[in-house]
PDB file of C-alpha atoms in Angstrom:
ATOM      1  CA  GLU B   1     143.995 254.115  77.831  1.00 60.00           C
ATOM      2  CA  ALA B   2     141.792 251.054  78.252  1.00 76.00           C
ATOM      3  CA  GLY B   3     140.770 249.351  75.033  1.00 92.00           C
ATOM      4  CA  VAL B   4     137.454 247.828  74.103  1.00 96.00           C
ATOM      5  CA  THR B   5     136.526 245.199  76.663  1.00 96.00           C
ATOM      6  CA  GLN B   6     134.197 242.291  76.031  1.00 97.00           C
ATOM      7  CA  PHE B   7     132.749 239.859  78.522  1.00 97.00           C
ATOM      8  CA  PRO B   8     132.633 236.900  78.693  1.00 97.00           C
ATOM      9  CA  SER B   9     135.499 235.736  76.510  1.00 96.00           C
ATOM     10  CA  HIS B  10     133.851 232.342  76.041  1.00 96.00           C
ATOM     11  CA  SER B  11     130.349 231.058  76.562  1.00 98.00           C
ATOM     12  CA  VAL B  12     128.961 227.581  76.023  1.00 98.00           C
ATOM     13  CA  ILE B  13     125.194 227.306  76.304  1.00 97.00           C
ATOM     14  CA  GLU B  14     122.527 224.843  75.330  1.00 97.00           C
ATOM     15  CA  LYS B  15     120.108 225.456  72.520  1.00 97.00           C
ATOM     16  CA  GLY B  16     117.121 227.382  73.829  1.00 97.00           C
ATOM     17  CA  GLN B  17     119.015 229.137  76.592  1.00 98.00           C
ATOM     18  CA  THR B  18     119.689 232.859  76.850  1.00 98.00           C
ATOM     19  CA  VAL B  19     123.069 234.536  76.715  1.00 98.00           C
ATOM     20  CA  THR B  20     123.998 238.174  77.209  1.00 98.00           C
ATOM     21  CA  LEU B  21     127.241 239.562  75.874  1.00 98.00           C
ATOM     22  CA  ARG B  22     128.675 242.820  77.130  1.00 98.00           C
ATOM     23  CA  CYS B  23     130.921 245.405  75.494  1.00 98.00           C
ATOM     24  CA  ASP B  24     132.624 248.379  77.105  1.00 97.00           C
ATOM     25  CA  PRO B  25     133.873 250.732  74.381  1.00 96.00           C
ATOM     26  CA  ILE B  26     136.664 253.245  74.618  1.00 94.00           C
ATOM     27  CA  SER B  27     135.524 256.186  76.696  1.00 92.00           C
ATOM     28  CA  GLY B  28     134.391 259.028  74.494  1.00 89.00           C
ATOM     29  CA  HIS B  29     133.681 256.889  71.428  1.00 91.00           C
ATOM     30  CA  ASP B  30     130.137 257.632  70.359  1.00 92.00           C
ATOM     31  CA  ASN B  31     130.129 254.891  67.715  1.00 94.00           C
ATOM     32  CA  LEU B  32     129.790 251.291  68.864  1.00 96.00           C
ATOM     33  CA  TYR B  33     129.450 248.315  66.534  1.00 96.00           C
ATOM     34  CA  TRP B  34     128.666 244.650  66.904  1.00 97.00           C
ATOM     35  CA  TYR B  35     130.046 242.156  64.418  1.00 96.00           C
ATOM     36  CA  ARG B  36     129.940 238.376  64.218  1.00 96.00           C
ATOM     37  CA  ARG B  37     132.287 235.882  62.591  1.00 93.00           C
ATOM     38  CA  VAL B  38     131.035 232.406  61.884  1.00 90.00           C
ATOM     39  CA  MET B  39     133.770 229.809  61.429  1.00 82.00           C
ATOM     40  CA  GLY B  40     135.878 230.505  58.346  1.00 76.00           C
ATOM     41  CA  LYS B  41     133.613 233.206  56.997  1.00 85.00           C
ATOM     42  CA  GLU B  42     133.829 236.958  56.910  1.00 87.00           C
ATOM     43  CA  ILE B  43     133.160 239.185  59.884  1.00 91.00           C
ATOM     44  CA  LYS B  44     129.583 240.356  59.394  1.00 94.00           C
ATOM     45  CA  PHE B  45     128.069 243.573  60.579  1.00 94.00           C
ATOM     46  CA  LEU B  46     125.228 243.271  63.085  1.00 96.00           C
ATOM     47  CA  LEU B  47     124.459 246.785  64.219  1.00 95.00           C
ATOM     48  CA  HIS B  48     125.747 250.260  64.954  1.00 95.00           C
ATOM     49  CA  PHE B  49     125.002 252.565  67.865  1.00 96.00           C
ATOM     50  CA  VAL B  50     125.607 256.272  67.938  1.00 94.00           C
ATOM     51  CA  LYS B  51     125.574 257.059  71.616  1.00 94.00           C
ATOM     52  CA  GLU B  52     122.463 255.282  72.913  1.00 94.00           C
ATOM     53  CA  SER B  53     120.610 255.239  69.591  1.00 94.00           C
ATOM     54  CA  LYS B  54     120.554 252.401  67.084  1.00 95.00           C
ATOM     55  CA  GLN B  55     121.836 253.963  63.883  1.00 93.00           C
ATOM     56  CA  ASP B  56     121.751 250.832  61.773  1.00 93.00           C
ATOM     57  CA  GLU B  57     120.550 247.392  62.819  1.00 94.00           C
ATOM     58  CA  SER B  58     120.240 245.961  59.344  1.00 93.00           C
ATOM     59  CA  GLY B  59     122.635 243.117  60.120  1.00 94.00           C
ATOM     60  CA  MET B  60     120.712 241.681  63.031  1.00 95.00           C
ATOM     61  CA  PRO B  61     119.734 238.194  61.897  1.00 92.00           C
ATOM     62  CA  ASN B  62     116.310 237.983  63.560  1.00 92.00           C
ATOM     63  CA  ASN B  63     114.288 239.056  66.551  1.00 94.00           C
ATOM     64  CA  ARG B  64     116.060 236.598  68.845  1.00 96.00           C
ATOM     65  CA  PHE B  65     118.858 239.181  69.001  1.00 97.00           C
ATOM     66  CA  LEU B  66     118.413 242.291  71.116  1.00 97.00           C
ATOM     67  CA  ALA B  67     121.050 244.971  71.556  1.00 97.00           C
ATOM     68  CA  GLU B  68     121.010 247.872  73.964  1.00 97.00           C
ATOM     69  CA  ARG B  69     123.391 250.616  74.879  1.00 96.00           C
ATOM     70  CA  THR B  70     122.694 252.080  78.268  1.00 85.00           C
ATOM     71  CA  GLY B  71     123.235 255.832  78.498  1.00 87.00           C
ATOM     72  CA  GLY B  72     125.572 255.702  75.528  1.00 85.00           C
ATOM     73  CA  THR B  73     128.202 253.804  77.485  1.00 92.00           C
ATOM     74  CA  TYR B  74     128.436 250.011  77.534  1.00 96.00           C
ATOM     75  CA  SER B  75     126.366 247.801  75.296  1.00 98.00           C
ATOM     76  CA  THR B  76     124.773 244.397  75.678  1.00 98.00           C
ATOM     77  CA  LEU B  77     123.764 241.884  73.058  1.00 98.00           C
ATOM     78  CA  LYS B  78     121.226 239.305  74.173  1.00 98.00           C
ATOM     79  CA  VAL B  79     120.423 236.152  72.274  1.00 97.00           C
ATOM     80  CA  GLN B  80     117.155 234.563  73.346  1.00 97.00           C
ATOM     81  CA  PRO B  81     116.557 231.716  72.697  1.00 97.00           C
ATOM     82  CA  ALA B  82     119.919 230.669  71.290  1.00 97.00           C
ATOM     83  CA  GLU B  83     120.067 228.371  68.265  1.00 97.00           C
ATOM     84  CA  LEU B  84     122.938 226.255  66.971  1.00 96.00           C
ATOM     85  CA  GLU B  85     123.610 228.624  64.065  1.00 95.00           C
ATOM     86  CA  ASP B  86     124.270 231.457  66.506  1.00 96.00           C
ATOM     87  CA  SER B  87     127.657 229.950  67.350  1.00 97.00           C
ATOM     88  CA  GLY B  88     130.582 232.150  66.382  1.00 96.00           C
ATOM     89  CA  VAL B  89     132.802 234.938  67.624  1.00 96.00           C
ATOM     90  CA  TYR B  90     130.997 238.155  68.470  1.00 97.00           C
ATOM     91  CA  PHE B  91     133.143 241.252  68.189  1.00 97.00           C
ATOM     92  CA  CYS B  92     132.471 244.694  69.496  1.00 97.00           C
ATOM     93  CA  ALA B  93     134.255 247.742  68.124  1.00 96.00           C
ATOM     94  CA  SER B  94     134.173 251.443  68.790  1.00 95.00           C
ATOM     95  CA  SER B  95     135.347 254.492  66.882  1.00 92.00           C
ATOM     96  CA  GLN B  96     135.401 258.252  67.066  1.00 88.00           C
ATOM     97  CA  ASP B  97     134.375 258.707  63.449  1.00 86.00           C
ATOM     98  CA  LEU B  98     132.411 256.510  61.089  1.00 81.00           C
ATOM     99  CA  THR B  99     135.040 255.913  58.438  1.00 84.00           C
ATOM    100  CA  GLY B 100     137.897 255.160  60.814  1.00 82.00           C
ATOM    101  CA  THR B 101     140.080 257.737  59.113  1.00 81.00           C
ATOM    102  CA  GLY B 102     140.386 259.981  62.144  1.00 76.00           C
ATOM    103  CA  GLU B 103     143.067 260.187  64.784  1.00 68.00           C
ATOM    104  CA  ASP B 104     142.207 256.792  66.237  1.00 68.00           C
ATOM    105  CA  TYR B 105     143.091 255.222  62.897  1.00 79.00           C
ATOM    106  CA  GLY B 106     140.591 252.495  62.266  1.00 88.00           C
ATOM    107  CA  TYR B 107     138.084 250.905  64.533  1.00 93.00           C
ATOM    108  CA  THR B 108     139.212 249.582  67.914  1.00 94.00           C
ATOM    109  CA  PHE B 109     138.052 246.046  68.467  1.00 95.00           C
ATOM    110  CA  GLY B 110     137.586 243.965  71.547  1.00 96.00           C
ATOM    111  CA  SER B 111     138.985 240.456  71.651  1.00 95.00           C
ATOM    112  CA  GLY B 112     135.563 238.967  71.058  1.00 96.00           C
ATOM    113  CA  THR B 113     133.218 236.562  72.787  1.00 97.00           C
ATOM    114  CA  ARG B 114     133.353 233.029  71.453  1.00 96.00           C
ATOM    115  CA  LEU B 115     129.817 231.675  71.700  1.00 97.00           C
ATOM    116  CA  THR B 116     129.166 227.975  71.324  1.00 97.00           C
ATOM    117  CA  VAL B 117     125.588 226.736  71.277  1.00 97.00           C
ATOM    118  CA  VAL B 118     125.258 222.982  71.797  1.00 97.00           C
TER     119      VAL B 118
ATOM    120  CA  ILE M   1     125.393 243.457  49.918  1.00 55.00           C
ATOM    121  CA  LEU M   2     128.968 244.615  49.432  1.00 65.00           C
ATOM    122  CA  ASN M   3     131.403 241.986  48.179  1.00 87.00           C
ATOM    123  CA  VAL M   4     134.799 242.297  49.750  1.00 94.00           C
ATOM    124  CA  GLU M   5     136.913 239.379  48.662  1.00 95.00           C
ATOM    125  CA  GLN M   6     140.315 238.310  49.852  1.00 96.00           C
ATOM    126  CA  SER M   7     142.622 235.825  48.224  1.00 96.00           C
ATOM    127  CA  PRO M   8     144.097 233.470  48.895  1.00 97.00           C
ATOM    128  CA  GLN M   9     142.137 232.218  51.890  1.00 94.00           C
ATOM    129  CA  SER M  10     145.357 230.924  53.432  1.00 96.00           C
ATOM    130  CA  LEU M  11     149.003 230.671  52.625  1.00 97.00           C
ATOM    131  CA  HIS M  12     152.143 229.178  54.081  1.00 97.00           C
ATOM    132  CA  VAL M  13     155.408 231.055  53.847  1.00 97.00           C
ATOM    133  CA  GLN M  14     158.922 230.026  54.698  1.00 97.00           C
ATOM    134  CA  GLU M  15     160.640 232.281  57.211  1.00 97.00           C
ATOM    135  CA  GLY M  16     162.566 234.965  55.386  1.00 97.00           C
ATOM    136  CA  ASP M  17     160.456 234.818  52.235  1.00 97.00           C
ATOM    137  CA  SER M  18     158.260 237.669  51.112  1.00 97.00           C
ATOM    138  CA  THR M  19     154.609 237.325  50.254  1.00 98.00           C
ATOM    139  CA  ASN M  20     151.570 239.317  49.219  1.00 98.00           C
ATOM    140  CA  PHE M  21     147.835 238.877  49.004  1.00 97.00           C
ATOM    141  CA  THR M  22     144.832 240.688  47.656  1.00 98.00           C
ATOM    142  CA  CYS M  23     141.689 242.425  48.743  1.00 98.00           C
ATOM    143  CA  SER M  24     139.106 243.365  46.115  1.00 97.00           C
ATOM    144  CA  PHE M  25     136.201 245.665  46.838  1.00 96.00           C
ATOM    145  CA  PRO M  26     133.524 247.705  45.045  1.00 92.00           C
ATOM    146  CA  SER M  27     135.002 250.624  43.113  1.00 87.00           C
ATOM    147  CA  SER M  28     131.984 252.852  43.718  1.00 87.00           C
ATOM    148  CA  ASN M  29     131.064 254.824  46.855  1.00 87.00           C
ATOM    149  CA  PHE M  30     134.567 254.439  48.234  1.00 91.00           C
ATOM    150  CA  TYR M  31     135.536 256.205  51.446  1.00 92.00           C
ATOM    151  CA  ALA M  32     138.252 254.093  53.018  1.00 93.00           C
ATOM    152  CA  LEU M  33     139.958 250.724  53.004  1.00 95.00           C
ATOM    153  CA  HIS M  34     141.145 249.241  56.295  1.00 96.00           C
ATOM    154  CA  TRP M  35     143.628 246.445  56.901  1.00 97.00           C
ATOM    155  CA  TYR M  36     143.585 244.620  60.239  1.00 96.00           C
ATOM    156  CA  ARG M  37     145.860 241.988  61.687  1.00 97.00           C
ATOM    157  CA  TRP M  38     144.076 239.404  63.817  1.00 95.00           C
ATOM    158  CA  GLU M  39     145.626 236.762  66.016  1.00 93.00           C
ATOM    159  CA  THR M  40     143.201 234.234  67.452  1.00 84.00           C
ATOM    160  CA  ALA M  41     141.936 235.141  70.933  1.00 85.00           C
ATOM    161  CA  LYS M  42     143.182 238.693  70.513  1.00 92.00           C
ATOM    162  CA  SER M  43     141.628 241.862  69.151  1.00 94.00           C
ATOM    163  CA  PRO M  44     141.888 242.669  65.440  1.00 94.00           C
ATOM    164  CA  GLU M  45     144.472 245.430  65.261  1.00 94.00           C
ATOM    165  CA  ALA M  46     144.382 248.195  62.674  1.00 94.00           C
ATOM    166  CA  LEU M  47     147.403 248.145  60.383  1.00 95.00           C
ATOM    167  CA  PHE M  48     146.447 250.670  57.742  1.00 95.00           C
ATOM    168  CA  VAL M  49     143.590 252.954  56.831  1.00 94.00           C
ATOM    169  CA  MET M  50     143.820 254.077  53.232  1.00 94.00           C
ATOM    170  CA  THR M  51     141.718 256.691  51.515  1.00 93.00           C
ATOM    171  CA  LEU M  52     143.370 257.907  48.334  1.00 92.00           C
ATOM    172  CA  ASN M  53     143.881 256.123  45.043  1.00 93.00           C
ATOM    173  CA  GLY M  54     147.551 255.272  44.722  1.00 93.00           C
ATOM    174  CA  ASP M  55     148.101 255.348  48.490  1.00 92.00           C
ATOM    175  CA  GLU M  56     151.006 253.314  49.739  1.00 96.00           C
ATOM    176  CA  LYS M  57     151.415 252.719  53.462  1.00 95.00           C
ATOM    177  CA  LYS M  58     154.228 251.020  55.300  1.00 96.00           C
ATOM    178  CA  LYS M  59     154.662 249.738  58.831  1.00 94.00           C
ATOM    179  CA  GLY M  60     157.914 247.929  59.422  1.00 95.00           C
ATOM    180  CA  ARG M  61     158.104 244.997  57.010  1.00 97.00           C
ATOM    181  CA  ILE M  62     154.440 245.255  56.077  1.00 97.00           C
ATOM    182  CA  SER M  63     153.163 247.565  53.368  1.00 98.00           C
ATOM    183  CA  ALA M  64     149.962 248.073  51.424  1.00 97.00           C
ATOM    184  CA  THR M  65     148.889 249.665  48.165  1.00 98.00           C
ATOM    185  CA  LEU M  66     145.501 250.910  47.050  1.00 97.00           C
ATOM    186  CA  ASN M  67     143.799 251.166  43.670  1.00 97.00           C
ATOM    187  CA  THR M  68     140.321 252.594  44.121  1.00 95.00           C
ATOM    188  CA  LYS M  69     139.563 252.831  40.399  1.00 94.00           C
ATOM    189  CA  GLU M  70     139.855 249.104  39.857  1.00 95.00           C
ATOM    190  CA  GLY M  71     138.899 248.158  43.405  1.00 95.00           C
ATOM    191  CA  TYR M  72     141.847 246.301  44.857  1.00 96.00           C
ATOM    192  CA  SER M  73     144.498 246.556  47.535  1.00 98.00           C
ATOM    193  CA  TYR M  74     147.613 244.476  48.062  1.00 98.00           C
ATOM    194  CA  LEU M  75     149.258 243.726  51.385  1.00 98.00           C
ATOM    195  CA  TYR M  76     152.933 242.828  51.275  1.00 98.00           C
ATOM    196  CA  ILE M  77     155.051 241.178  53.953  1.00 98.00           C
ATOM    197  CA  LYS M  78     158.782 241.401  53.347  1.00 98.00           C
ATOM    198  CA  GLY M  79     161.089 238.862  54.944  1.00 97.00           C
ATOM    199  CA  SER M  80     158.317 237.003  56.804  1.00 97.00           C
ATOM    200  CA  GLN M  81     158.908 236.107  60.437  1.00 97.00           C
ATOM    201  CA  PRO M  82     156.986 233.608  62.622  1.00 96.00           C
ATOM    202  CA  GLU M  83     155.399 236.518  64.498  1.00 95.00           C
ATOM    203  CA  ASP M  84     153.743 237.598  61.231  1.00 97.00           C
ATOM    204  CA  SER M  85     151.522 234.521  61.442  1.00 97.00           C
ATOM    205  CA  ALA M  86     147.969 235.842  61.737  1.00 97.00           C
ATOM    206  CA  THR M  87     144.796 236.408  59.783  1.00 96.00           C
ATOM    207  CA  TYR M  88     144.879 239.622  57.777  1.00 97.00           C
ATOM    208  CA  LEU M  89     141.492 241.220  57.278  1.00 96.00           C
ATOM    209  CA  CYS M  90     140.598 243.964  54.871  1.00 96.00           C
ATOM    210  CA  ALA M  91     137.477 246.068  55.274  1.00 95.00           C
ATOM    211  CA  PHE M  92     135.838 248.479  52.858  1.00 94.00           C
ATOM    212  CA  TYR M  93     134.026 251.563  54.075  1.00 92.00           C
ATOM    213  CA  GLY M  94     131.284 252.565  51.649  1.00 88.00           C
ATOM    214  CA  TYR M  95     128.435 253.459  53.961  1.00 83.00           C
ATOM    215  CA  LYS M  96     129.471 250.951  56.619  1.00 87.00           C
ATOM    216  CA  LEU M  97     132.549 248.849  57.275  1.00 91.00           C
ATOM    217  CA  SER M  98     132.308 245.537  55.397  1.00 92.00           C
ATOM    218  CA  PHE M  99     134.916 242.845  55.899  1.00 93.00           C
ATOM    219  CA  GLY M 100     136.464 240.210  53.720  1.00 94.00           C
ATOM    220  CA  ALA M 101     136.904 236.669  55.058  1.00 93.00           C
ATOM    221  CA  GLY M 102     140.608 237.205  55.634  1.00 94.00           C
ATOM    222  CA  THR M 103     143.876 235.665  54.511  1.00 96.00           C
ATOM    223  CA  THR M 104     145.470 233.425  57.112  1.00 96.00           C
ATOM    224  CA  VAL M 105     149.248 233.541  56.925  1.00 98.00           C
ATOM    225  CA  THR M 106     151.384 230.851  58.535  1.00 97.00           C
ATOM    226  CA  VAL M 107     155.109 231.479  58.597  1.00 97.00           C
ATOM    227  CA  ARG M 108     157.199 228.337  58.970  1.00 95.00           C
ATOM    228  CA  ALA M 109     160.539 228.563  60.712  1.00 90.00           C
TER     229      ALA M 109
END
């Protein structure tokens, strides 16, 4: 079974440019999450999709961030225009159930996209 | 804002020694406590998902305990090996999954 796939693995962009991150969740997982880890700090929640709908986007830092999930399959996270403080590792995760206590045992994470804004 | 705190932030262990570290979380609205193992450039990998007060889970040399009444969980590594070097993340599920900053373990040969 394929895991959660994220693309690209690394991205270096200049301040003011646009970057789009992509996440392909595990097939059949309705729940898809975006998280971000800034250097040395905790992984912070950005938003949660249930199928194609945004269930909770309370963690999105500002309107420069736009997330979509086409047809309830893959998701994209666009940052436009990027600022220096957007640098960090962006993780995507998917799960069958919200609490992670089901058969899949926890959330399944991708390996992250390391974004560097210079 | 849910405070999930992990301590220490980092620790160094001699190969063969045992170690443990802590995750503290809110004691109200508890549904589950997750532990993940994360090696840089790889995906965080679920180690344990714990739901009941007094739960003890074990996976090889790694084990975890849970106290939901006082809001803490311990992760133990017995007989540390270099391959145990990683960042260990705990995450509390109240109404969403909230992470601590992690404990980075470095095992010295």
